[in-house]
mmCIF file of N, CA and C in Angstrom:
data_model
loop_
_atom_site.group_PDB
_atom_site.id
_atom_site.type_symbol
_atom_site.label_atom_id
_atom_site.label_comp_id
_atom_site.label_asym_id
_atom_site.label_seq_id
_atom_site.Cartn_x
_atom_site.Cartn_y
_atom_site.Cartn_z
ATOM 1 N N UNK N 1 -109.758 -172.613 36.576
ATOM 2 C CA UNK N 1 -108.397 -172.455 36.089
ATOM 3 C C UNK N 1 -108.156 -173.443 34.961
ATOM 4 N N UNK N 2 -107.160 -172.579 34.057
ATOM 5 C CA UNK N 2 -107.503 -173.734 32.909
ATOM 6 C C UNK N 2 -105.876 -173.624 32.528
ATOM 7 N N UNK N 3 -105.321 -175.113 32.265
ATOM 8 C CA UNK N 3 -103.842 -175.691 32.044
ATOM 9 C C UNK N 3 -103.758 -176.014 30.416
ATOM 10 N N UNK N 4 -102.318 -175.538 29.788
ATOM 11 C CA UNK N 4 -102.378 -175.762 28.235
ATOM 12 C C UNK N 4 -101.204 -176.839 28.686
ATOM 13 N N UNK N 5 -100.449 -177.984 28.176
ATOM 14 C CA UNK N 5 -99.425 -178.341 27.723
ATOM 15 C C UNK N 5 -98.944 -178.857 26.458
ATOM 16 N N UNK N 6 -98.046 -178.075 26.203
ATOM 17 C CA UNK N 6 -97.708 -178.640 24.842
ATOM 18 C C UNK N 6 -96.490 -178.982 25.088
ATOM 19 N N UNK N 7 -96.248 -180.437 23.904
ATOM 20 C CA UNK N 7 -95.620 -181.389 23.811
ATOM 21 C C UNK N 7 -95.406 -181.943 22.251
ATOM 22 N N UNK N 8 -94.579 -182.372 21.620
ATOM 23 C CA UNK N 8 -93.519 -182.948 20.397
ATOM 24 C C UNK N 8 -92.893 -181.660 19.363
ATOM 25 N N UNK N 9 -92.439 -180.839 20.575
ATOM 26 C CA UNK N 9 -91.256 -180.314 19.334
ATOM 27 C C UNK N 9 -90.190 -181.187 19.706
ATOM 28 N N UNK N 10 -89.097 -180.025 18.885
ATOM 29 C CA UNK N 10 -87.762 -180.898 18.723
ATOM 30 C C UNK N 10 -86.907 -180.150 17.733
ATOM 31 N N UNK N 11 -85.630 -180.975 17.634
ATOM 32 C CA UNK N 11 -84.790 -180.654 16.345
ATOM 33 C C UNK N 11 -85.083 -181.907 15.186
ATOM 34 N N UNK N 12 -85.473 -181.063 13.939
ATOM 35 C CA UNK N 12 -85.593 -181.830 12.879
ATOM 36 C C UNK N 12 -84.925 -181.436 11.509
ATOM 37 N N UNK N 13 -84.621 -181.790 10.693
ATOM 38 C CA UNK N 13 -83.647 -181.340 9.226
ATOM 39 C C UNK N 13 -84.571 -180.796 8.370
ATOM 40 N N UNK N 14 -84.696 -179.579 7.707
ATOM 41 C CA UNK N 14 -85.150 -179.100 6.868
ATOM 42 C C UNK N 14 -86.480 -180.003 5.718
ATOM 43 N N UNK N 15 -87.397 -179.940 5.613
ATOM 44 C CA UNK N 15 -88.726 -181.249 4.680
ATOM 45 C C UNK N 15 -88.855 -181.963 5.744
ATOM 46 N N UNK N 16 -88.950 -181.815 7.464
ATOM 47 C CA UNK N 16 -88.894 -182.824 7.554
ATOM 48 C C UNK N 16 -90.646 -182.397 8.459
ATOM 49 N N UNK N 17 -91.271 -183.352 9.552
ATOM 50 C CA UNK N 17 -92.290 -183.105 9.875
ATOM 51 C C UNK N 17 -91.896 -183.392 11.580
ATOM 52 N N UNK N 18 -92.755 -182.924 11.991
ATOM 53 C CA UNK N 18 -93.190 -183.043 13.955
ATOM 54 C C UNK N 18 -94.916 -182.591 14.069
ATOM 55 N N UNK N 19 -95.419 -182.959 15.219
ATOM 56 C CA UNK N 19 -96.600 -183.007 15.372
ATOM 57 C C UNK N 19 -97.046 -182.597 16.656
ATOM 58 N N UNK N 20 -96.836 -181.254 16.764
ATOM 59 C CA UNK N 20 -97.648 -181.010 18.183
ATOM 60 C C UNK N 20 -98.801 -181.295 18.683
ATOM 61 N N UNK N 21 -98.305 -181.550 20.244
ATOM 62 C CA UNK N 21 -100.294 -181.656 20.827
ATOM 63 C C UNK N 21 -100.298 -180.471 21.880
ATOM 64 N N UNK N 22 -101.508 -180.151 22.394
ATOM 65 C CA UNK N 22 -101.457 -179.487 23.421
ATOM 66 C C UNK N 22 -102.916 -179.901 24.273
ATOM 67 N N UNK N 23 -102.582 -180.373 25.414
ATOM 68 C CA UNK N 23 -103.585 -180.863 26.289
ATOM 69 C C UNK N 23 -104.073 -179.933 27.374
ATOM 70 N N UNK N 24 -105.451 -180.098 27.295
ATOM 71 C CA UNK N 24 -105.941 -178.633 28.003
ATOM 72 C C UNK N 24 -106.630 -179.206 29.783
ATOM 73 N N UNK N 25 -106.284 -179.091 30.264
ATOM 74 C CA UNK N 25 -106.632 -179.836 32.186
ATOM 75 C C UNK N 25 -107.237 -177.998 32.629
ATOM 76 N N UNK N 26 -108.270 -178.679 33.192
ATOM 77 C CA UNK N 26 -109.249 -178.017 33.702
ATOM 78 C C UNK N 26 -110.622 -178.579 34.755
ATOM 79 N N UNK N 27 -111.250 -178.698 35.794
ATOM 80 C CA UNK N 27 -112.436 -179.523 36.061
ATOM 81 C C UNK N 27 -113.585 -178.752 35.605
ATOM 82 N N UNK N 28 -113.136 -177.487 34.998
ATOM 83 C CA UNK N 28 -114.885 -176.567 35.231
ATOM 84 C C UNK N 28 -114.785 -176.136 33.300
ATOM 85 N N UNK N 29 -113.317 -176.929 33.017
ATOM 86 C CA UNK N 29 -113.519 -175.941 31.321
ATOM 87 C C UNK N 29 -113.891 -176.761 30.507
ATOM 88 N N UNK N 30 -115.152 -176.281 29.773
ATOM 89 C CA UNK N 30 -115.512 -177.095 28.731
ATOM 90 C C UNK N 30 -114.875 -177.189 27.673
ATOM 91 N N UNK N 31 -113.606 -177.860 27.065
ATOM 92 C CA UNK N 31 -112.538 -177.499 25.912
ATOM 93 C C UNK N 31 -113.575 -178.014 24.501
ATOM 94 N N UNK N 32 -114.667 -178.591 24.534
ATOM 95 C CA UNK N 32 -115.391 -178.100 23.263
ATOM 96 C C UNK N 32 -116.131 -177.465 22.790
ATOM 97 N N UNK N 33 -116.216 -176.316 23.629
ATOM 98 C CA UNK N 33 -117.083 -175.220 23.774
ATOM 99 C C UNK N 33 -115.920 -174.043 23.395
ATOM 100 N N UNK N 34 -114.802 -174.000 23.285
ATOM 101 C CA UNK N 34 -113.781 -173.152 22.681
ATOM 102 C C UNK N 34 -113.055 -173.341 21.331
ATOM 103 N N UNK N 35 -112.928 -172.516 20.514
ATOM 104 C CA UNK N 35 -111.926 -172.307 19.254
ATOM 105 C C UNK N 35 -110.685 -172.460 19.949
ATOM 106 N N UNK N 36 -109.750 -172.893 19.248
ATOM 107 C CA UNK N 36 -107.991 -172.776 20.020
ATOM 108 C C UNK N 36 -107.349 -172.259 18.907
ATOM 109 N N UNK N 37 -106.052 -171.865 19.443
ATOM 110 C CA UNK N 37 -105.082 -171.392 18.472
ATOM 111 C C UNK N 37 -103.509 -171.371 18.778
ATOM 112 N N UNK N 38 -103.132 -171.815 17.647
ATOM 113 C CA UNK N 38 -101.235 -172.132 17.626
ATOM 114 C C UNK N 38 -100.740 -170.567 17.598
ATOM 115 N N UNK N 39 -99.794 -170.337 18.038
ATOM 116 C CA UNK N 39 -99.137 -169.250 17.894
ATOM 117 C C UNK N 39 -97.147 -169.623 17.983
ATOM 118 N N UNK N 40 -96.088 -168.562 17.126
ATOM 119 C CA UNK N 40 -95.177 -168.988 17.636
ATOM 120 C C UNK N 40 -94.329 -167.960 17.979
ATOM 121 N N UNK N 41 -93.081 -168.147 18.443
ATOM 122 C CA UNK N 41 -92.680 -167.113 19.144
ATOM 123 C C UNK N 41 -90.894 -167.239 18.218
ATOM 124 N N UNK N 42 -90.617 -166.389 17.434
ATOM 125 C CA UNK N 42 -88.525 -166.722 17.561
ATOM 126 C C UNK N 42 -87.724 -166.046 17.805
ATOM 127 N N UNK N 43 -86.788 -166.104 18.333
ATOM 128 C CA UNK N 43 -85.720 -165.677 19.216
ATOM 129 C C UNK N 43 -85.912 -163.798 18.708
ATOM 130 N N UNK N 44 -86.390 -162.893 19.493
ATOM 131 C CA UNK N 44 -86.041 -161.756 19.814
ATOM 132 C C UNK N 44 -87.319 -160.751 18.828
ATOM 133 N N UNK N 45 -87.966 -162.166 18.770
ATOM 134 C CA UNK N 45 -89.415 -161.276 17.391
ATOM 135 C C UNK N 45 -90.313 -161.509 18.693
ATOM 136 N N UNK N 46 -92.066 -160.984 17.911
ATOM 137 C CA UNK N 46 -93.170 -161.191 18.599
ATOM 138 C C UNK N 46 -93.628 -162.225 18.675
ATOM 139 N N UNK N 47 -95.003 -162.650 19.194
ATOM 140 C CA UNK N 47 -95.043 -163.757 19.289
ATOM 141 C C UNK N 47 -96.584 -163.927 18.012
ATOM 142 N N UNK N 48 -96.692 -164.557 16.989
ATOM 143 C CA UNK N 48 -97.285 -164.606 16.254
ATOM 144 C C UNK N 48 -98.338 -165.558 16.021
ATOM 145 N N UNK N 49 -99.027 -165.165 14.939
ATOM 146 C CA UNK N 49 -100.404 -166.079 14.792
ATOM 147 C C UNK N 49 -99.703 -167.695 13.835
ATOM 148 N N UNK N 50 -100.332 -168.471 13.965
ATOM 149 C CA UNK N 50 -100.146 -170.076 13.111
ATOM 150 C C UNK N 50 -101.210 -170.484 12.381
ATOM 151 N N UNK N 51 -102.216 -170.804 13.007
ATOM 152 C CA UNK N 51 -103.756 -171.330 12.995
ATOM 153 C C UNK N 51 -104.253 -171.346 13.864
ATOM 154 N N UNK N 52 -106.004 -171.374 13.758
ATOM 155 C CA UNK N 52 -106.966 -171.450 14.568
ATOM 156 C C UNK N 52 -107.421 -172.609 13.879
ATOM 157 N N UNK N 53 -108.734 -173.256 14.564
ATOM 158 C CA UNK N 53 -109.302 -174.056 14.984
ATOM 159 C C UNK N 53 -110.913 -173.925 15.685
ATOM 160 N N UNK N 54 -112.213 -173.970 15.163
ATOM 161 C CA UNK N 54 -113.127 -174.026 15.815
ATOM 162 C C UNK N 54 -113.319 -174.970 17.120
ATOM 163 N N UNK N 55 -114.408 -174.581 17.658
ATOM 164 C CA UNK N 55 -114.535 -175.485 18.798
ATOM 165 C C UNK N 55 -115.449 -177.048 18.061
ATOM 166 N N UNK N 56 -115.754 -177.085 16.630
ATOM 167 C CA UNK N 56 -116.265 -178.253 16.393
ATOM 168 C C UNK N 56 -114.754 -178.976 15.317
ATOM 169 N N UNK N 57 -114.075 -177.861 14.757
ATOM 170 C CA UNK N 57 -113.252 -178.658 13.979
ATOM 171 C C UNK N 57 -113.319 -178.403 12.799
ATOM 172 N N UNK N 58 -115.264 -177.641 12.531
ATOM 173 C CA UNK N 58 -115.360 -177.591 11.294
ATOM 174 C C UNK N 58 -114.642 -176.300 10.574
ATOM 175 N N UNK N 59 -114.199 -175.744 11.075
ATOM 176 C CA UNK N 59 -113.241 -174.047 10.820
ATOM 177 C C UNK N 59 -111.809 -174.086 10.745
ATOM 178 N N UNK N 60 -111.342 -173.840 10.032
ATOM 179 C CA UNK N 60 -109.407 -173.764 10.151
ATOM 180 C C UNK N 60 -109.078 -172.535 9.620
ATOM 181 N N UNK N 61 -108.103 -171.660 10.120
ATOM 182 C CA UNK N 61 -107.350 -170.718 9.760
ATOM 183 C C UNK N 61 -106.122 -171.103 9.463
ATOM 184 N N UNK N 62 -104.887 -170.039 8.688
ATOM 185 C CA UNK N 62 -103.631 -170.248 8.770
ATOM 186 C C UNK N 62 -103.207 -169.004 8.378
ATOM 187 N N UNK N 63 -101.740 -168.739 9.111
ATOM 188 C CA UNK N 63 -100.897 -167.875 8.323
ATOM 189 C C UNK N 63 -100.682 -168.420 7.063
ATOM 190 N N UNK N 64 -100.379 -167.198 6.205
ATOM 191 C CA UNK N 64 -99.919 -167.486 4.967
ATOM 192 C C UNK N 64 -99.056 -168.105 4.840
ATOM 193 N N UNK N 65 -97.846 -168.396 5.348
ATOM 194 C CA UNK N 65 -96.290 -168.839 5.093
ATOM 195 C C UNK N 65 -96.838 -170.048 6.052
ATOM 196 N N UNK N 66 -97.518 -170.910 6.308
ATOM 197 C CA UNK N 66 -97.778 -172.296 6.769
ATOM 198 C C UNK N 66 -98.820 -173.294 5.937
ATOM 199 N N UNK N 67 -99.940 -172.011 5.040
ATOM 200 C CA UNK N 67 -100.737 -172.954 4.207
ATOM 201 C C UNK N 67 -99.936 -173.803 3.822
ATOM 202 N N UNK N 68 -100.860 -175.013 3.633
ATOM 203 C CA UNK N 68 -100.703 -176.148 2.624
ATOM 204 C C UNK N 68 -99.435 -177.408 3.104
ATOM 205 N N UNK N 69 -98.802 -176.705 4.202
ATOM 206 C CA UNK N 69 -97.490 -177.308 5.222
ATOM 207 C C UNK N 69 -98.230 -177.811 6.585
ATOM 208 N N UNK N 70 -99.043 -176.941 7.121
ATOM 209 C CA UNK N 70 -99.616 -177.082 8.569
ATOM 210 C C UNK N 70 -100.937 -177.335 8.680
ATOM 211 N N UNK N 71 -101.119 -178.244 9.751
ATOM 212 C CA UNK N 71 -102.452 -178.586 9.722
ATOM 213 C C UNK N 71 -102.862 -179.084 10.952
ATOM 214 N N UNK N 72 -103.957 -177.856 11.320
ATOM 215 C CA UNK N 72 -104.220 -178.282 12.979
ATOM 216 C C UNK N 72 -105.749 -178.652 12.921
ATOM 217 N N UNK N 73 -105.899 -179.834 14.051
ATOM 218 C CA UNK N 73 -106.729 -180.316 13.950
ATOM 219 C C UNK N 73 -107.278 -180.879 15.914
ATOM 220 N N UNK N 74 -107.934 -181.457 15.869
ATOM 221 C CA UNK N 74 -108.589 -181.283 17.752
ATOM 222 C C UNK N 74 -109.101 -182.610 17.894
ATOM 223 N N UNK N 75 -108.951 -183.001 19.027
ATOM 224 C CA UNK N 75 -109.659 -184.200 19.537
ATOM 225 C C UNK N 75 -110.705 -183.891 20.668
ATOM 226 N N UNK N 76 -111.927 -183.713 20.882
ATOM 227 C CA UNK N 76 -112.561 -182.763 22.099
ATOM 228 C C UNK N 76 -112.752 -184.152 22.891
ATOM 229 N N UNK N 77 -112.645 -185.383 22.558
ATOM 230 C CA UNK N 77 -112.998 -186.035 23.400
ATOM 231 C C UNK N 77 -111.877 -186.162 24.537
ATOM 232 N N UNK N 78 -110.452 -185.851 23.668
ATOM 233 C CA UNK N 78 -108.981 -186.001 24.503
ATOM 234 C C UNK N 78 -108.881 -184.429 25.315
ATOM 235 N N UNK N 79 -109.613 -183.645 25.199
ATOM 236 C CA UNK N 79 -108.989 -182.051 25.128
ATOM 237 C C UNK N 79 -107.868 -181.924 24.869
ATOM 238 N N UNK N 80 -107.573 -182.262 23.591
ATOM 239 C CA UNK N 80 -106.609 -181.822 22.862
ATOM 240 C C UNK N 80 -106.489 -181.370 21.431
ATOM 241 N N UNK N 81 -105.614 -180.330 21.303
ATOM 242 C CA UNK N 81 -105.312 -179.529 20.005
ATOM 243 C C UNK N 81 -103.970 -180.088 19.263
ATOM 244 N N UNK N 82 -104.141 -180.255 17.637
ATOM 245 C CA UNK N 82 -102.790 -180.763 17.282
ATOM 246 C C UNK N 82 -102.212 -179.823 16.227
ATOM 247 N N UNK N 83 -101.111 -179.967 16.302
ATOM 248 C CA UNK N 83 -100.586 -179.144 14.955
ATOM 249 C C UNK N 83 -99.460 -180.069 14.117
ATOM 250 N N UNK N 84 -100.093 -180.379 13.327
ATOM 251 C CA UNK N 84 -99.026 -181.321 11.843
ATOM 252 C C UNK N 84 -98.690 -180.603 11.406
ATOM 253 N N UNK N 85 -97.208 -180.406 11.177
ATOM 254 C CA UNK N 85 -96.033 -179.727 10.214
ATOM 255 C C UNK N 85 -95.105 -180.318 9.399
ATOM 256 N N UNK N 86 -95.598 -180.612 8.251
ATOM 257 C CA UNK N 86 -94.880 -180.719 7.511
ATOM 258 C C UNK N 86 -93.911 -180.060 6.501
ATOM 259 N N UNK N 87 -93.246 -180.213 5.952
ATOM 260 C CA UNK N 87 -91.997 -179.620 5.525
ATOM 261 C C UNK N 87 -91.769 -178.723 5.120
ATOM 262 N N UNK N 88 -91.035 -178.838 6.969
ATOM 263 C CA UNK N 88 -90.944 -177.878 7.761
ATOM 264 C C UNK N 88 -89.334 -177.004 6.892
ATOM 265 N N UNK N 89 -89.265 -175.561 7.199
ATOM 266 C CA UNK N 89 -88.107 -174.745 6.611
ATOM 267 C C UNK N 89 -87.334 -174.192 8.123
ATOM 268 N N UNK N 90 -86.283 -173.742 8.235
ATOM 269 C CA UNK N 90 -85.145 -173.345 9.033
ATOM 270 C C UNK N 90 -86.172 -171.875 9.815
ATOM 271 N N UNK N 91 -86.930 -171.267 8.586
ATOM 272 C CA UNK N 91 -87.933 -170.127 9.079
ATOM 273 C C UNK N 91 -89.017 -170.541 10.145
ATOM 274 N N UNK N 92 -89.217 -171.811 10.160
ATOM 275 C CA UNK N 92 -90.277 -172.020 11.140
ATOM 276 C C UNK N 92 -89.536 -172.483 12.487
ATOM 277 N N UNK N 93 -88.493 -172.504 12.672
ATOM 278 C CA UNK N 93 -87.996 -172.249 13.798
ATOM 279 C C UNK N 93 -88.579 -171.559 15.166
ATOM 280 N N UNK N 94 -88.968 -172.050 16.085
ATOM 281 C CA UNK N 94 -89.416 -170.636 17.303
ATOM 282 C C UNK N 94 -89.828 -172.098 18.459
ATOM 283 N N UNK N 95 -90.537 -171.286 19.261
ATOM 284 C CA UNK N 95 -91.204 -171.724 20.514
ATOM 285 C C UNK N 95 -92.967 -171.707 19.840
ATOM 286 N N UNK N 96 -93.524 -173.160 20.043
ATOM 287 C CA UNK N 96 -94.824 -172.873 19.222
ATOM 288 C C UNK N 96 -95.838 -172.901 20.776
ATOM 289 N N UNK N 97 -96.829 -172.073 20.722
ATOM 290 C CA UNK N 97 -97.592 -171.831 22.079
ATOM 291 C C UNK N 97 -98.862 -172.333 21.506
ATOM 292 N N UNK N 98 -100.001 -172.919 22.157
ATOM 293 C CA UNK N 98 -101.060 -172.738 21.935
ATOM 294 C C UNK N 98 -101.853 -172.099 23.044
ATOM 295 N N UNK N 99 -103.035 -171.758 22.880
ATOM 296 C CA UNK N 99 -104.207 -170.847 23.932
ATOM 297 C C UNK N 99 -105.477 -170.907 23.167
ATOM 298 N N UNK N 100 -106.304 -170.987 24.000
ATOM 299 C CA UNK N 100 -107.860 -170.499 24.319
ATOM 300 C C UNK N 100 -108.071 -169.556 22.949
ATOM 301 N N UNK N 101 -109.055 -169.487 22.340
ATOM 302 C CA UNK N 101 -109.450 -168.455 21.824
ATOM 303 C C UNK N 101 -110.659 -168.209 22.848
ATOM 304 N N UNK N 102 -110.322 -166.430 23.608
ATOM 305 C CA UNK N 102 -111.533 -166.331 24.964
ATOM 306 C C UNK N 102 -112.325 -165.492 24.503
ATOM 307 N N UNK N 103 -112.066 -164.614 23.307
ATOM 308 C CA UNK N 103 -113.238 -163.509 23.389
ATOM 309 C C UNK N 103 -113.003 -163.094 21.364
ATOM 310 N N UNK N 104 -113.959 -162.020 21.513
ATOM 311 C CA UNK N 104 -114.311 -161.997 20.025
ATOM 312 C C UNK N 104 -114.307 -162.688 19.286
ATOM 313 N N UNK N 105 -113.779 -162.260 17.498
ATOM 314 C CA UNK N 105 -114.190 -162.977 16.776
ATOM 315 C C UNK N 105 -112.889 -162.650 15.705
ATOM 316 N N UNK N 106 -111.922 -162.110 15.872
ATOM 317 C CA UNK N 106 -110.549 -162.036 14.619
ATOM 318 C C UNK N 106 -109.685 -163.402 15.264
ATOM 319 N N UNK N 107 -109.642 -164.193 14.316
ATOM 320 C CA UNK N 107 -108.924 -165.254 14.664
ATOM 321 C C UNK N 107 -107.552 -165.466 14.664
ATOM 322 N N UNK N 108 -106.872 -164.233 14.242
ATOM 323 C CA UNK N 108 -105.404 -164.321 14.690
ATOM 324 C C UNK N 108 -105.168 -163.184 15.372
ATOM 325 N N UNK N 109 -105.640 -162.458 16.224
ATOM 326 C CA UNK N 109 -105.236 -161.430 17.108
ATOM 327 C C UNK N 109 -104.774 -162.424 18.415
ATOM 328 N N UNK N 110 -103.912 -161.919 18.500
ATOM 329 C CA UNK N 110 -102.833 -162.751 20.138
ATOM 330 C C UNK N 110 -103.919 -161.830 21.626
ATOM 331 N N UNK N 111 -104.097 -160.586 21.346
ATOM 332 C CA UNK N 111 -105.551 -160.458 23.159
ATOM 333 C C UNK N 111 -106.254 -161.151 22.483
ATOM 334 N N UNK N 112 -107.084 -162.102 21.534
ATOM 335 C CA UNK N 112 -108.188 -162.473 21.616
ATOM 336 C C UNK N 112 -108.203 -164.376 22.276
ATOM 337 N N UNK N 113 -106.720 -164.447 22.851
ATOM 338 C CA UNK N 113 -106.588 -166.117 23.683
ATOM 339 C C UNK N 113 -106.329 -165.505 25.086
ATOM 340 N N UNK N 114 -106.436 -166.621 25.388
ATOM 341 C CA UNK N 114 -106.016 -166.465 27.019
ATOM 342 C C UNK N 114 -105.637 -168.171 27.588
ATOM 343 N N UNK N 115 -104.971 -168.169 28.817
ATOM 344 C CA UNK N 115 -104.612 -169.728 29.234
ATOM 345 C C UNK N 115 -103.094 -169.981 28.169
ATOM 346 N N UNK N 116 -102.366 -169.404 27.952
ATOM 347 C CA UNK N 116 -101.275 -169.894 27.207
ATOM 348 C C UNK N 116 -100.697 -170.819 27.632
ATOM 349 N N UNK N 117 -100.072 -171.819 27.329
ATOM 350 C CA UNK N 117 -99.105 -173.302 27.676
ATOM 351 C C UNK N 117 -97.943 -172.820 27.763
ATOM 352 N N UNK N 118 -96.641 -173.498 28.309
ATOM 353 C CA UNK N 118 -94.994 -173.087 28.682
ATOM 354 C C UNK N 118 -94.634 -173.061 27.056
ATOM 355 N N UNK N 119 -94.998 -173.610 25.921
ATOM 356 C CA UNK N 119 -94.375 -173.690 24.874
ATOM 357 C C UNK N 119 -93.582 -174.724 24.396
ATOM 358 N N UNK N 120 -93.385 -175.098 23.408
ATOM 359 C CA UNK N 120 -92.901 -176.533 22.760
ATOM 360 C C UNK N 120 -91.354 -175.447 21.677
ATOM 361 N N UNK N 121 -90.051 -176.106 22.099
ATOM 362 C CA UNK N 121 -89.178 -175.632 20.993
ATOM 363 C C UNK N 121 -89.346 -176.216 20.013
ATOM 364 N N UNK N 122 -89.618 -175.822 18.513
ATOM 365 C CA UNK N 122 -89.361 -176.580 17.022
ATOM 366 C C UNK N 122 -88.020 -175.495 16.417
ATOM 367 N N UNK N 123 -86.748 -176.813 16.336
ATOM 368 C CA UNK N 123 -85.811 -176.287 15.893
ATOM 369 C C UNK N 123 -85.975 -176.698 14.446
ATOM 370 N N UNK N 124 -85.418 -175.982 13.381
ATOM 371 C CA UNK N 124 -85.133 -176.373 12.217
ATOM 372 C C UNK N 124 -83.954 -176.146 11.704
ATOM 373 N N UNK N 125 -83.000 -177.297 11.481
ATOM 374 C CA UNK N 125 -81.902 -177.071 10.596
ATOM 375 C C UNK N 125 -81.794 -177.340 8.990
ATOM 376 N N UNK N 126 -81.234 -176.496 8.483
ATOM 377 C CA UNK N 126 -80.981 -176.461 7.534
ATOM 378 C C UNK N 126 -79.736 -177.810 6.581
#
């Protein structure tokens, strides 16, 4: 059985930054033997792709509307996944999830994670 938690959203003012982590608890899961991936969710939409992440670090994905703002990055010794956001817009607003990447190989398809975390709120005001 494998546990996500994520932790440092918040409310922040428009340019401004927060830094998610998400810590992965497991006794049998090897968390550097997996790719991970951010996903977010906002009020009454789907729940969408952010970035991926290889299982060495050396790989990064992003949605388009986060290049060059977001930047996720992994600690395998912590089992943990991070996501740096910087300035941040009122649009990135949502519930940010991370999960497992468990199977194939398209790195922003939402069936291709599994193990999702409760979710971190990132509010953005304008």
């Amino acid at each position: 059985q494998v546990q996500l938690v994520e932790s440092g959203g918040g409310l922040v003012q428009a340019g401004g930054s927060l830094r998610l982590s998400c810590a992965a608890y497991g006794r049998t899961f090897s968390f550097s033997s997996y790719a991970m991936g951010w996903f977010r969710q906002a009020p009454g939409k789907e729940r969408v792709f952010v970035a991926h992440i290889s299982w060495s670090g050396a790989t990064t994905y992003y949605t388009d509307s986060v290049k060059g703002r977001f930047t996720i990055s992994r600690d395998n010794a912590k089992n943990t996944v991070f996501l740096q956001m910087n300035s941040l817009k009122p649009e990135d607003t949502a519930v940010y999830y991370c999960a497992v990447k468990a199977r194939g190989s398209t790195y922003y398809l939402r069936d291709e994670y599994d193990y999702w975390g409760q979710g971190t709120q990132v509010t953005v005001s304008s």
